[in-house]
GROMACS .gro file of C-alpha atoms in nm:
model
  190
    1MET     CA    1   6.140  10.640  13.161
    2GLU     CA    2   6.179  11.013  13.236
    3TRP     CA    3   6.203  11.224  13.554
    4SER     CA    4   6.175  11.600  13.581
    5PHE     CA    5   6.268  11.810  13.885
    6GLU     CA    6   6.211  12.183  13.897
    7GLY     CA    7   6.327  12.418  14.169
    8ARG     CA    8   6.413  12.779  14.229
    9GLY     CA    9   6.764  12.728  14.090
   10GLY     CA   10   6.654  12.564  13.766
   11ALA     CA   11   6.528  12.237  13.620
   12VAL     CA   12   6.690  11.893  13.595
   13THR     CA   13   6.554  11.619  13.370
   14VAL     CA   14   6.673  11.259  13.348
   15ARG     CA   15   6.576  11.019  13.071
   16GLN     CA   16   6.676  10.654  13.072
   17GLU     CA   17   6.784  10.524  12.732
   18GLY     CA   18   6.876  10.158  12.772
   19ASP     CA   19   7.170  10.131  13.012
   20ARG     CA   20   7.240  10.505  12.998
   21ALA     CA   21   7.087  10.809  13.167
   22VAL     CA   22   7.069  11.135  12.973
   23CYS     CA   23   7.081  11.413  13.234
   24GLN     CA   24   7.004  11.772  13.141
   25ALA     CA   25   6.979  12.092  13.341
   26ILE     CA   26   6.870  12.443  13.247
   27ARG     CA   27   6.828  12.780  13.417
   28PRO     CA   28   6.806  13.141  13.302
   29ALA     CA   29   7.138  13.310  13.231
   30ASP     CA   30   7.148  13.581  13.498
   31GLY     CA   31   7.520  13.658  13.500
   32GLY     CA   32   7.521  13.592  13.876
   33GLY     CA   33   7.785  13.321  13.884
   34LEU     CA   34   7.868  12.958  13.812
   35TYR     CA   35   7.590  12.704  13.865
   36LYS     CA   36   7.623  12.331  13.921
   37ALA     CA   37   7.362  12.060  13.874
   38TRP     CA   38   7.321  11.766  14.113
   39LEU     CA   39   7.124  11.442  14.094
   40LEU     CA   40   6.967  11.327  14.424
   41GLY     CA   41   6.849  10.991  14.547
   42GLY     CA   42   6.863  10.765  14.851
   43GLY     CA   43   7.009  11.043  15.064
   44GLU     CA   44   7.306  11.081  14.825
   45ARG     CA   45   7.408  11.350  14.574
   46VAL     CA   46   7.602  11.311  14.250
   47LEU     CA   47   7.749  11.609  14.069
   48LEU     CA   48   7.634  11.628  13.708
   49GLY     CA   49   7.855  11.925  13.621
   50THR     CA   50   7.867  12.299  13.563
   51LEU     CA   51   7.610  12.470  13.343
   52ILE     CA   52   7.744  12.668  13.047
   53PRO     CA   53   7.590  12.951  12.842
   54GLU     CA   54   7.404  12.829  12.536
   55GLY     CA   55   7.115  12.985  12.345
   56GLY     CA   56   7.044  13.259  12.601
   57ALA     CA   57   7.029  13.018  12.898
   58LEU     CA   58   7.267  12.814  13.111
   59ARG     CA   59   7.258  12.447  13.014
   60LEU     CA   60   7.415  12.112  13.091
   61ARG     CA   61   7.385  11.778  12.912
   62ARG     CA   62   7.558  11.469  13.043
   63VAL     CA   63   7.520  11.100  12.963
   64MET     CA   64   7.600  10.858  13.244
   65GLU     CA   65   7.583  10.483  13.293
   66VAL     CA   66   7.278  10.376  13.496
   67ALA     CA   67   7.495  10.113  13.669
   68ALA     CA   68   7.734  10.387  13.790
   69LEU     CA   69   7.443  10.593  13.925
   70LYS     CA   70   7.311  10.283  14.106
   71ARG     CA   71   7.654  10.228  14.267
   72GLN     CA   72   7.652  10.589  14.383
   73GLY     CA   73   7.306  10.544  14.536
   74VAL     CA   74   7.108  10.790  14.323
   75TRP     CA   75   6.921  10.553  14.093
   76PRO     CA   76   6.633  10.580  14.041
   77PRO     CA   77   6.658  10.957  14.086
   78GLU     CA   78   6.447  11.118  14.358
   79GLY     CA   79   6.541  11.477  14.286
   80GLY     CA   80   6.765  11.715  14.105
   81GLU     CA   81   6.887  12.064  14.181
   82VAL     CA   82   7.076  12.352  14.027
   83VAL     CA   83   7.273  12.556  14.281
   84LEU     CA   84   7.496  12.861  14.272
   85ALA     CA   85   7.850  12.729  14.320
   86TYR     CA   86   8.041  13.055  14.281
   87SER     CA   87   7.899  13.406  14.290
   88PHE     CA   88   8.027  13.679  14.059
   89ALA     CA   89   7.911  13.941  14.312
   90PRO     CA   90   8.203  14.151  14.427
   91GLU     CA   91   8.339  14.044  14.764
   92ALA     CA   92   8.350  14.410  14.866
   93THR     CA   93   7.979  14.375  14.947
   94LEU     CA   94   8.069  14.168  15.254
   95PRO     CA   95   8.042  14.338  15.590
   96PRO     CA   96   8.365  14.436  15.770
   97ASP     CA   97   8.565  14.156  15.935
   98TRP     CA   98   8.399  13.877  15.730
   99CYS     CA   99   8.602  13.672  15.482
  100TRP     CA  100   8.550  13.363  15.271
  101THR     CA  101   8.695  13.037  15.402
  102ASP     CA  102   8.745  12.718  15.201
  103CYS     CA  103   8.628  12.383  15.343
  104PRO     CA  104   8.450  12.531  15.649
  105GLY     CA  105   8.374  12.184  15.789
  106ARG     CA  106   8.735  12.144  15.899
  107LEU     CA  107   8.683  12.425  16.155
  108LEU     CA  108   8.420  12.228  16.346
  109GLY     CA  109   8.509  12.018  16.649
  110GLU     CA  110   8.253  11.740  16.606
  111THR     CA  111   8.260  11.478  16.330
  112ILE     CA  112   7.881  11.481  16.281
  113LEU     CA  113   7.878  11.857  16.226
  114SER     CA  114   8.180  11.864  15.997
  115GLY     CA  115   8.018  11.579  15.800
  116CYS     CA  116   7.714  11.799  15.735
  117LEU     CA  117   7.945  12.037  15.549
  118ARG     CA  118   8.124  11.765  15.351
  119GLY     CA  119   8.005  11.900  15.015
  120VAL     CA  120   8.024  12.270  15.111
  121LYS     CA  121   8.331  12.424  14.954
  122ARG     CA  122   8.303  12.776  15.094
  123GLY     CA  123   8.151  12.976  15.377
  124LEU     CA  124   8.185  13.315  15.540
  125LEU     CA  125   8.399  13.335  15.853
  126LYS     CA  126   8.428  13.600  16.123
  127ARG     CA  127   8.657  13.545  16.422
  128ASP     CA  128   8.655  13.718  16.759
  129MET     CA  129   8.833  13.665  17.092
  130GLU     CA  130   8.603  13.384  17.205
  131GLY     CA  131   8.547  13.188  16.886
  132PHE     CA  132   8.404  13.240  16.542
  133PHE     CA  133   8.091  13.273  16.330
  134LEU     CA  134   8.024  13.073  16.014
  135ALA     CA  135   7.767  13.191  15.760
  136PHE     CA  136   7.629  13.015  15.452
  137PRO     CA  137   7.406  13.154  15.175
  138TRP     CA  138   7.041  13.095  15.265
  139SER     CA  139   6.736  13.021  15.055
  140ARG     CA  140   6.405  12.864  15.150
  141HIS     CA  141   6.449  12.641  14.847
  142GLU     CA  142   6.791  12.501  14.931
  143PRO     CA  143   6.892  12.239  15.192
  144PHE     CA  144   6.977  12.374  15.536
  145PRO     CA  145   7.358  12.374  15.578
  146ILE     CA  146   7.393  12.208  15.924
  147PRO     CA  147   7.061  12.036  16.010
  148PRO     CA  148   7.158  11.929  16.366
  149LEU     CA  149   7.212  12.298  16.450
  150PHE     CA  150   6.883  12.425  16.307
  151CYS     CA  151   6.767  12.564  16.642
  152LEU     CA  152   7.099  12.740  16.705
  153ALA     CA  153   7.109  12.930  16.375
  154ARG     CA  154   6.997  13.278  16.281
  155VAL     CA  155   6.910  13.402  15.932
  156GLU     CA  156   7.043  13.751  15.870
  157ARG     CA  157   7.148  13.983  15.592
  158LEU     CA  158   7.523  14.008  15.536
  159GLY     CA  159   7.618  14.249  15.262
  160ALA     CA  160   7.392  14.193  14.965
  161GLY     CA  161   7.257  13.849  15.058
  162TRP     CA  162   7.081  13.640  15.320
  163TYR     CA  163   7.287  13.393  15.522
  164VAL     CA  164   7.238  13.128  15.789
  165VAL     CA  165   7.474  13.225  16.074
  166PHE     CA  166   7.615  12.988  16.336
  167ARG     CA  167   7.832  13.062  16.641
  168PHE     CA  168   8.120  12.834  16.751
  169SER     CA  169   8.376  12.832  17.032
  170ARG     CA  170   8.746  12.841  16.949
  171GLN     CA  171   8.738  12.459  16.962
  172GLY     CA  172   8.463  12.450  16.698
  173ARG     CA  173   8.179  12.360  16.936
  174PRO     CA  174   7.836  12.515  16.870
  175GLU     CA  175   7.718  12.801  17.092
  176LEU     CA  176   7.389  12.987  17.129
  177LEU     CA  177   7.365  13.297  16.910
  178HIS     CA  178   7.129  13.476  17.148
  179ASN     CA  179   7.428  13.525  17.380
  180PHE     CA  180   7.570  13.769  17.122
  181SER     CA  181   7.420  14.105  17.030
  182GLU     CA  182   7.541  14.087  16.670
  183ALA     CA  183   7.749  13.843  16.473
  184GLY     CA  184   8.106  13.886  16.589
  185GLU     CA  185   8.048  14.114  16.886
  186ASN     CA  186   8.133  14.024  17.244
  187ARG     CA  187   7.888  13.843  17.467
  188VAL     CA  188   7.591  14.035  17.596
  189ALA     CA  189   7.527  13.992  17.969
  190THR     CA  190   7.221  13.772  18.025
   0.00000   0.00000   0.00000
């Protein structure tokens, strides 16, 4: 049996050969950064690995036990994705006062919200006197970073890319962005 999943980031194929799954991923080599491939199923994600340059493209081939994929909740596969895990773009393209933060979920005050960012390794952070902003790279083709806060987010350009921006109090509680004129500025009187 074979499954094929194609998205904006690249293509993932899975072929069952007896008790093993041969997982492959491919995307064009764009020099933009490091890309990782994931297998999806049953609401879970399993990392397949990092794509490497080969034959003018970025590729990954991994053989896994079907039983292990079943235990991890992704068998049979329902999807696959290739995502940018680390950008080679210079960090100087970030707007003033923004910096990268590792494990952004630990900044949030509610377990449900921090759980949404469990697999997110990095985000942009901007602090001010009343709290902070978190921003995550945005694409129509990628999962939304914090689904429970969909209505409280704003998509905006930061430096060279598009980001989903959220506002939080100092305690890590979500706040409405429309109370702020721009990300990181003081409150606007309403």
